[in-house]
Structures are given as C-alpha cells and as structure tokens.
Coordinates of C-alpha atoms and ligand atoms in Angstrom, one line a residue:
M12 CA 15.5 8.1 -27.8
E13 CA 16.1 7.6 -23.7
F14 CA 16.9 11.7 -22.8
R15 CA 13.8 12.6 -24.5
L16 CA 11.8 9.9 -21.9
I17 CA 13.8 11.5 -19.4
E18 CA 13.4 14.4 -20.4
R19 CA 9.2 14.4 -20.5
I20 CA 9.6 12.6 -17.5
R21 CA 11.2 15.1 -15.6
E22 CA 8.7 18.2 -17.7
L23 CA 5.1 15.9 -16.6
T24 CA 7.0 15.6 -12.4
A25 CA 8.1 18.9 -11.9
Q26 CA 7.7 19.9 -8.2
A27 CA 9.8 22.3 -6.3
R28 CA 11.0 22.2 -2.9
E29 CA 13.7 24.6 -1.0
D30 CA 15.5 20.7 0.2
V31 CA 16.0 19.2 -2.8
R32 CA 19.7 21.3 -4.5
L33 CA 19.6 19.3 -6.8
G34 CA 17.3 17.2 -9.1
I35 CA 17.1 14.6 -12.4
G36 CA 19.5 15.8 -14.4
D37 CA 23.2 14.9 -13.6
D38 CA 24.9 11.7 -12.3
A39 CA 23.0 12.1 -8.7
A40 CA 20.9 13.9 -6.6
V41 CA 21.8 15.8 -3.6
L42 CA 19.0 16.6 -0.9
A43 CA 19.1 18.4 2.4
P44 CA 17.3 16.3 5.2
P45 CA 15.8 17.9 7.5
P46 CA 18.6 18.9 10.5
G47 CA 16.9 16.9 13.8
K48 CA 15.3 14.1 12.0
E49 CA 15.1 10.1 11.2
L50 CA 15.9 9.5 7.5
V51 CA 13.1 6.7 6.4
V52 CA 13.5 4.2 3.3
A53 CA 10.9 2.0 1.4
I54 CA 12.1 0.2 -2.8
D55 CA 9.2 -1.9 -4.2
T56 CA 8.9 -3.3 -7.4
L57 CA 5.3 -3.4 -9.8
V58 CA 6.5 -6.8 -12.2
E59 CA 4.2 -7.2 -15.4
G60 CA 2.0 -10.6 -15.0
V61 CA 3.3 -10.3 -11.3
H62 CA 2.0 -7.1 -9.5
F63 CA -0.6 -6.2 -12.0
P64 CA -2.5 -8.1 -14.5
P65 CA -0.9 -7.0 -18.5
G66 CA -3.6 -4.7 -20.0
T67 CA -3.6 -2.5 -16.6
A68 CA -3.2 1.1 -17.3
P69 CA 0.0 3.3 -17.8
A70 CA -1.3 5.7 -14.7
D71 CA -3.4 2.6 -13.0
I72 CA 0.9 1.7 -12.7
G73 CA 2.0 5.0 -12.2
W74 CA -0.5 5.7 -9.0
K75 CA 0.2 2.4 -8.3
A76 CA 4.5 1.8 -8.3
L77 CA 3.7 5.6 -5.9
A78 CA 1.6 4.1 -3.9
V79 CA 2.9 0.7 -2.3
N80 CA 5.9 2.5 -1.4
L81 CA 3.7 5.4 0.7
S82 CA 2.0 2.5 2.1
D83 CA 5.4 1.0 3.5
L84 CA 6.2 5.2 5.0
A85 CA 2.7 6.0 5.9
A86 CA 3.5 1.8 7.9
M87 CA 6.7 4.4 10.2
G88 CA 5.0 7.2 10.3
A89 CA 6.8 8.8 8.5
S90 CA 6.7 11.8 5.7
P91 CA 7.3 11.6 2.3
A92 CA 9.8 13.9 0.7
W93 CA 10.8 12.3 -2.5
A94 CA 11.1 9.3 -4.1
L95 CA 13.8 7.9 -7.4
L96 CA 12.2 6.1 -10.1
A97 CA 13.6 3.4 -12.1
L98 CA 11.6 2.6 -15.1
T99 CA 12.2 -1.2 -17.5
L100 CA 10.3 -0.1 -20.4
P101 CA 9.9 -2.8 -23.3
N102 CA 10.2 0.0 -26.2
A103 CA 10.3 3.9 -26.0
D104 CA 7.2 4.5 -25.4
A105 CA 6.0 8.0 -25.2
A106 CA 2.1 7.2 -24.9
F107 CA 3.0 5.1 -21.9
V108 CA 5.4 7.3 -20.2
E109 CA 2.3 10.4 -20.1
G110 CA -0.6 7.4 -18.7
F111 CA 2.4 7.0 -16.1
A112 CA 3.6 10.1 -15.2
E113 CA -0.4 11.4 -15.2
G114 CA -0.7 8.8 -12.3
F115 CA 2.4 9.2 -10.7
V116 CA 1.7 13.0 -10.2
K117 CA -2.0 12.5 -9.1
L118 CA -0.3 11.0 -5.9
A119 CA 2.6 12.5 -4.8
Q120 CA 1.0 15.9 -5.8
P121 CA -0.9 16.3 -3.3
Q122 CA 1.9 15.1 -0.7
R123 CA 4.0 17.7 -2.3
L124 CA 6.5 13.8 -2.6
A125 CA 9.9 15.3 -5.5
L126 CA 11.3 12.7 -8.0
V127 CA 14.6 13.4 -7.4
G128 CA 15.9 10.9 -10.3
G129 CA 16.2 7.5 -11.2
D130 CA 17.5 5.0 -14.7
T131 CA 15.3 4.3 -17.8
T132 CA 16.0 0.7 -19.1
R133 CA 14.8 -1.6 -22.1
G134 CA 13.6 -5.0 -20.7
P135 CA 10.3 -6.4 -20.2
L136 CA 7.7 -4.3 -18.2
T137 CA 9.6 -3.3 -14.4
I138 CA 8.6 -0.5 -12.4
S139 CA 11.1 0.3 -9.3
V140 CA 9.8 3.1 -6.9
A141 CA 11.7 3.8 -3.6
V142 CA 10.6 7.1 -1.6
H143 CA 12.5 9.0 1.4
G144 CA 11.3 10.5 4.4
F145 CA 10.9 11.4 7.7
V146 CA 10.4 11.2 10.7
P147 CA 11.0 12.8 14.6
P148 CA 14.2 10.6 15.8
G149 CA 12.2 7.4 17.9
Q150 CA 9.3 7.8 16.8
A151 CA 9.7 5.4 13.3
L152 CA 5.9 2.8 13.8
T153 CA 7.5 -0.6 13.5
R154 CA 6.6 -4.3 13.9
A155 CA 7.4 -5.5 17.3
G156 CA 6.3 -3.7 19.8
A157 CA 2.7 -5.2 19.8
R158 CA 2.0 -6.5 23.7
A159 CA -0.7 -8.7 25.0
G160 CA -3.1 -7.7 25.6
D161 CA -3.1 -4.3 22.9
A162 CA -6.1 -4.0 20.5
V163 CA -5.7 -4.8 16.7
L164 CA -7.4 -2.3 14.2
V165 CA -6.8 -1.8 10.6
T166 CA -8.2 0.9 8.9
G167 CA -10.6 1.5 6.1
T168 CA -11.7 -1.9 4.9
L169 CA -9.9 -5.2 3.3
G170 CA -10.9 -8.5 0.8
D171 CA -12.2 -5.5 -1.5
A172 CA -7.9 -5.7 -4.5
A173 CA -8.0 -9.4 -4.3
A174 CA -12.3 -9.2 -5.3
G175 CA -10.9 -6.5 -7.9
L176 CA -8.9 -8.6 -9.6
H177 CA -10.8 -11.6 -9.1
A178 CA -13.7 -9.4 -11.0
L179 CA -10.8 -8.5 -13.7
Q180 CA -10.2 -12.2 -14.0
H181 CA -13.8 -13.4 -14.4
P182 CA -15.7 -10.9 -16.0
P183 CA -19.7 -11.5 -16.1
R184 CA -21.3 -12.5 -19.5
D185 CA -23.5 -9.8 -19.5
D186 CA -24.6 -6.8 -18.4
D187 CA -25.9 -7.8 -14.8
G188 CA -26.4 -5.1 -13.6
R189 CA -22.8 -5.0 -10.9
A190 CA -20.7 -2.8 -13.2
G191 CA -20.5 -0.3 -10.9
L192 CA -20.1 -2.4 -7.8
R193 CA -17.4 -4.5 -9.6
G194 CA -15.4 -1.5 -10.6
F195 CA -15.6 -0.1 -6.9
L196 CA -13.6 -3.2 -6.4
I197 CA -11.1 -2.9 -9.9
E198 CA -10.6 0.7 -8.1
R199 CA -9.3 -0.6 -4.4
L200 CA -7.2 -3.0 -6.8
N201 CA -5.2 0.0 -8.6
R202 CA -5.3 3.2 -7.2
P203 CA -5.0 1.9 -3.3
T204 CA -4.8 5.1 -1.4
P205 CA -1.1 5.1 0.7
R206 CA -3.2 5.9 4.5
L207 CA -0.9 8.9 5.1
A208 CA -1.9 10.7 7.9
T209 CA -3.4 7.3 9.4
G210 CA 0.3 6.6 9.4
T211 CA 1.5 10.0 11.1
A212 CA -0.7 10.1 13.2
L213 CA 0.1 6.7 15.6
R214 CA 2.8 8.0 15.7
G215 CA 3.7 7.9 20.1
Q216 CA 0.3 6.0 19.6
A217 CA 1.0 2.7 17.6
T218 CA 2.9 -0.5 19.5
A219 CA 3.1 -1.9 16.2
C220 CA 1.7 -1.6 12.1
I221 CA 1.9 -3.6 9.2
D222 CA 1.5 -2.3 5.9
V223 CA -1.9 -5.2 3.9
S224 CA -0.3 -5.9 1.1
D225 CA 0.2 -10.1 1.6
G226 CA -3.1 -10.3 2.9
L227 CA -4.0 -9.5 6.5
L228 CA -2.7 -13.5 8.1
A229 CA 0.1 -12.7 6.5
D230 CA 0.8 -8.9 7.5
L231 CA -0.3 -9.5 10.8
G232 CA 1.6 -13.1 11.6
H233 CA 4.8 -10.8 10.8
I234 CA 4.4 -7.9 13.7
C235 CA 3.4 -11.4 15.6
T236 CA 6.9 -13.2 14.3
A237 CA 8.6 -9.1 15.1
S238 CA 6.9 -8.8 18.9
G239 CA 6.9 -11.9 19.6
V240 CA 3.2 -12.9 20.6
G241 CA 0.1 -14.0 19.1
A242 CA -3.5 -12.3 17.7
E243 CA -6.9 -13.8 17.8
I244 CA -9.2 -12.2 15.3
E245 CA -13.0 -11.8 15.5
A246 CA -13.6 -13.2 11.4
A247 CA -17.0 -11.0 12.3
W248 CA -14.7 -7.6 13.3
L249 CA -13.6 -7.9 10.0
P250 CA -14.4 -4.9 8.0
R251 CA -15.2 -4.9 4.3
S252 CA -17.7 -3.3 1.7
S253 CA -20.9 -3.1 0.9
A254 CA -19.3 -3.9 -2.9
L255 CA -17.4 -6.8 -1.1
L256 CA -20.1 -7.8 0.7
E257 CA -23.0 -7.6 -2.5
L258 CA -20.5 -9.6 -4.8
H259 CA -19.6 -11.9 -2.9
D260 CA -20.6 -15.4 -0.4
D261 CA -20.2 -15.0 3.5
T262 CA -17.1 -17.3 3.1
T263 CA -15.5 -16.1 -0.1
A264 CA -16.0 -12.2 1.2
L265 CA -14.3 -13.2 4.8
H266 CA -11.3 -15.8 2.9
F267 CA -11.0 -12.6 0.3
A268 CA -10.5 -10.4 3.8
L269 CA -8.5 -12.3 5.8
S270 CA -5.9 -13.7 3.1
G271 CA -6.3 -11.3 0.0
G272 CA -3.5 -8.9 -0.8
D273 CA -3.3 -5.4 -2.2
D274 CA -5.4 -3.6 0.2
Y275 CA -3.2 -1.6 1.0
E276 CA -4.1 -0.7 4.6
L277 CA -2.7 0.1 8.6
C278 CA -2.7 -3.1 11.1
F279 CA -1.7 -1.8 14.1
T280 CA -2.0 -2.1 17.8
V281 CA -2.5 -0.7 20.5
P282 CA -3.0 -0.7 24.5
A283 CA -6.1 -1.8 24.6
A284 CA -7.5 1.5 26.8
R285 CA -6.8 3.5 24.3
V286 CA -8.2 2.2 21.6
A287 CA -11.5 4.0 21.8
E288 CA -9.7 8.2 21.9
L289 CA -7.3 6.8 19.2
Q290 CA -10.8 6.2 16.9
A291 CA -12.5 9.1 17.3
G292 CA -8.9 10.7 16.6
L293 CA -8.1 8.9 13.0
A294 CA -12.4 8.8 12.4
R295 CA -11.8 13.6 12.1
L296 CA -8.2 12.5 9.9
G297 CA -10.9 10.9 7.6
C298 CA -10.0 6.9 7.8
G299 CA -12.4 5.2 10.3
A300 CA -9.5 2.7 11.6
T301 CA -11.9 -1.0 12.5
K302 CA -11.2 -3.4 16.0
I303 CA -11.3 -6.8 15.0
G304 CA -9.0 -8.0 17.9
R305 CA -6.4 -9.0 20.5
I306 CA -3.2 -9.8 21.1
V307 CA -2.1 -12.6 23.2
E308 CA 0.6 -14.4 24.5
G309 CA 2.0 -17.3 22.2
E310 CA 2.5 -17.1 18.2
G311 CA 0.8 -17.4 15.6
V312 CA -2.5 -15.8 14.1
R313 CA -5.4 -17.3 15.2
V314 CA -9.5 -16.7 13.9
R315 CA -12.8 -17.6 15.6
A316 CA -16.0 -17.7 13.4
A317 CA -19.5 -15.6 14.4
D318 CA -20.9 -18.8 16.5
G319 CA -17.4 -18.8 19.0
S320 CA -15.7 -22.2 17.2
W321 CA -12.1 -21.4 15.7
L322 CA -11.4 -20.8 11.7
A323 CA -9.3 -23.9 9.9
V324 CA -6.9 -21.4 8.1
D325 CA -4.5 -22.5 5.3
R326 CA -3.3 -20.0 3.0
P327 CA -1.6 -16.7 5.6
G328 CA -1.9 -15.0 2.3
W329 CA 0.1 -13.6 -0.5
E330 CA 3.7 -15.5 -1.3
H331 CA 6.5 -15.0 -3.8
F332 CA 8.4 -17.9 -4.9
A333 CA 6.1 -20.3 -2.5
Ligands
ADP19 P1 23.5 7.7 -16.0 O1 24.1 7.2 -16.7 O2 24.4 9.2 -15.6 O3 22.5 7.1 -14.7 P2 21.3 8.7 -17.0 O4 20.8 8.7 -18.3 O5 20.5 6.9 -16.5 O6 21.9 8.9 -16.5 O7 19.8 9.7 -15.7 C1 20.0 11.1 -16.6 C2 20.0 11.5 -15.3 O8 18.0 11.1 -15.4 C3 19.4 11.1 -13.7 O9 19.8 11.8 -12.7 C4 19.0 10.1 -13.5 O10 18.3 10.3 -12.4 C5 17.5 11.0 -14.6 N1 16.9 9.6 -14.9 C6 16.9 9.0 -15.5 N2 16.2 7.9 -15.3 C7 14.5 9.0 -14.7 C8 13.9 8.7 -15.0 N3 12.4 6.5 -15.4 N4 13.3 8.7 -13.6 C9 13.2 10.2 -13.3 N5 14.5 10.6 -13.9 C10 15.3 9.4 -14.1
MG20 MG1 21.2 6.2 -15.5

C-alpha cells in the first residue's frame, strides 16, 4: 500500500531538473549543487490540530506544508530547488494524497521545485517538509545584522491569518453578507504566499530578515535578540487588510497584527537612507513593503499607539510549550 502511495506522489509531483541526478525511488536522492553557491536548508512540521484545524482540505495542507518552508528560504534570501516530504497518515488514504499533491504542486511548479524523496509512515496526521535552496556565497540574510537607526519594514498585511483562524472557529449563525471577507482571511491562513522574490531582492539590501510565523512581536523580537538591538513600532503604520478592518474593531485588529501567527510575511531592517528606493523596487516586484518602525539601541520591541503613548503588550506571539 505504501508503495502505491509513494508511486502516486512521484507521478503527481514530477518536475524535471537537471541537478536531480536521482530522485524518488532509490534509497536516497543524488543531487548536484551548483558550483559556487551556498546551500540553504530548512525543515518545518505541521501537526493536525496544532498547526492546522482538523477538517482542513488536503490541498490546503499540501500548499501550506510547502509554503511555510519556502517562507524560511525567502527569509534567508535563498532560491528554492529541492524538497523532501515525510508524510505520516492515519491510514493509506489515496484521496488525501491526491489532494495534498495538488496543493503542493500548485506552489512548487512555478518555482521549479523538485520533490526528490521522503518517507511515508502510519500515525497521527503529520507532515514534515524539508527544503533546499541556494544563495551566492556570504549573501544569506540572517536575523543578526540590524543596527540602531535602521528602518523596520514588513511585506503585505499582518493579522489576516489569525483573523482567518478566528473566522473558522466562530462561524456566524446567519448569513451576514460578510462571507467574502471571511473567505479572504481563511485563504490567507490556508494558502500563505512565501515572499520568495522579495527575499532574493533583499540580498545585499536588508541588514536582517525573518518571516513572520509566530507573530510580529515575537519574530521581530528574534531579530532584536540576534542583533543586540531594540525596536520601536508605530501601531498606526501597521499594514492591515480591509477585510481585517471591516470584520474587527481597531483593538482586535491591532492585536491580530501584532501577535497573530501564520502570516508568513517578511519582516526586515534596512538603513533608513535606503528605504524609499528599496520600497519602489519591491513594489515593482509585485509585493510592496511598509515601514512600521525603527531599530534603536537597547533591547526588546515597544509599540507606540496613535496618541503617542506606549502600549502594554503582554502576549508576544504564539509559543509552543508555553
Ligand atoms: P527506504 O526504506 O529505503 O527508506 P522508502 O520505502 O521509505 O525506502 O522510500 C522509497 C523511495 O520513495 C525513496 O526514494 C523515498 O525517498 C521515496 N519516498 C518515500 N515516501 C515519500 C514521500 N512521502 N514523498 C516523496 N518521496 C517519498
Ligand atoms: Mg524511508
């Protein structure tokens, strides 16, 4: 049974790449990394009931399992090439595999990403994807280079995924005419867009970069810790979608934008003098970035409200084992 599932995965995800000397089917894959590049690798696991609600469509799970990993490569400024997939399924569910592969391939194909191997086991629904990408030597973006005076920017909008999860957990009793807005937010939760083009464009530009998976405060906090600096965020500058603002009052929308996880936008720092030019370049790539604050000496992330007062921020973001 496993063999048939693996064979089906191989058929559904077929992607020709010159540098894949041996893909799915042997004991291990044989890959030819491009000369003169550095290899960037990451792995992330999604567990049903923890990282996605039970009942999530298999195609959404396939998309998201790859997206969260590609987002890590984007945050490093790397271009993706190969993936491994460890699939743990409660039973040999062919329909799940078909749907999963459809979502996975929809994201993989435009990137020419090849699935080169994996593992298939029985157990509670759990998906691990490992991705491999490349950067020119020494050009990977890290969390560690932010300096006092840098501007802090973020791509896209924040808080949508958290609001999408809220929408799933609190379905309206009657048709209130706002299903389209909720649908947009749920799509943002289930089908995050890894900002790969932005990530590669930030090579040599950003002083630090991270993807927002656990919430802005938590993830910008990681940049601050790694860089030995603090950050000041202006609440009024946080980019928020019209769907988020139409469905929630300002306090809730702000809470989602600061602490909600799963947006997979990039948060990065740039010397202040370079912001305008960089923003224009990123906008031409199709995903704009908004300035949300600045890096300061010290430590920790502080948020200033529109009236100039500092906000008391309790829960920085989603933490496992908290
Ligand atoms: P082995 O026992 O040698 O590890 P497996 O039966 O686990 O072999 O896997 C056989 C082949 O199928 C290997 O090339 C492996 O990488 C690939 N494979 C197994 N499961 C998956 C999966 N879920 N996705 C992609 N490739 C897989
Ligand atoms: Mg194996």
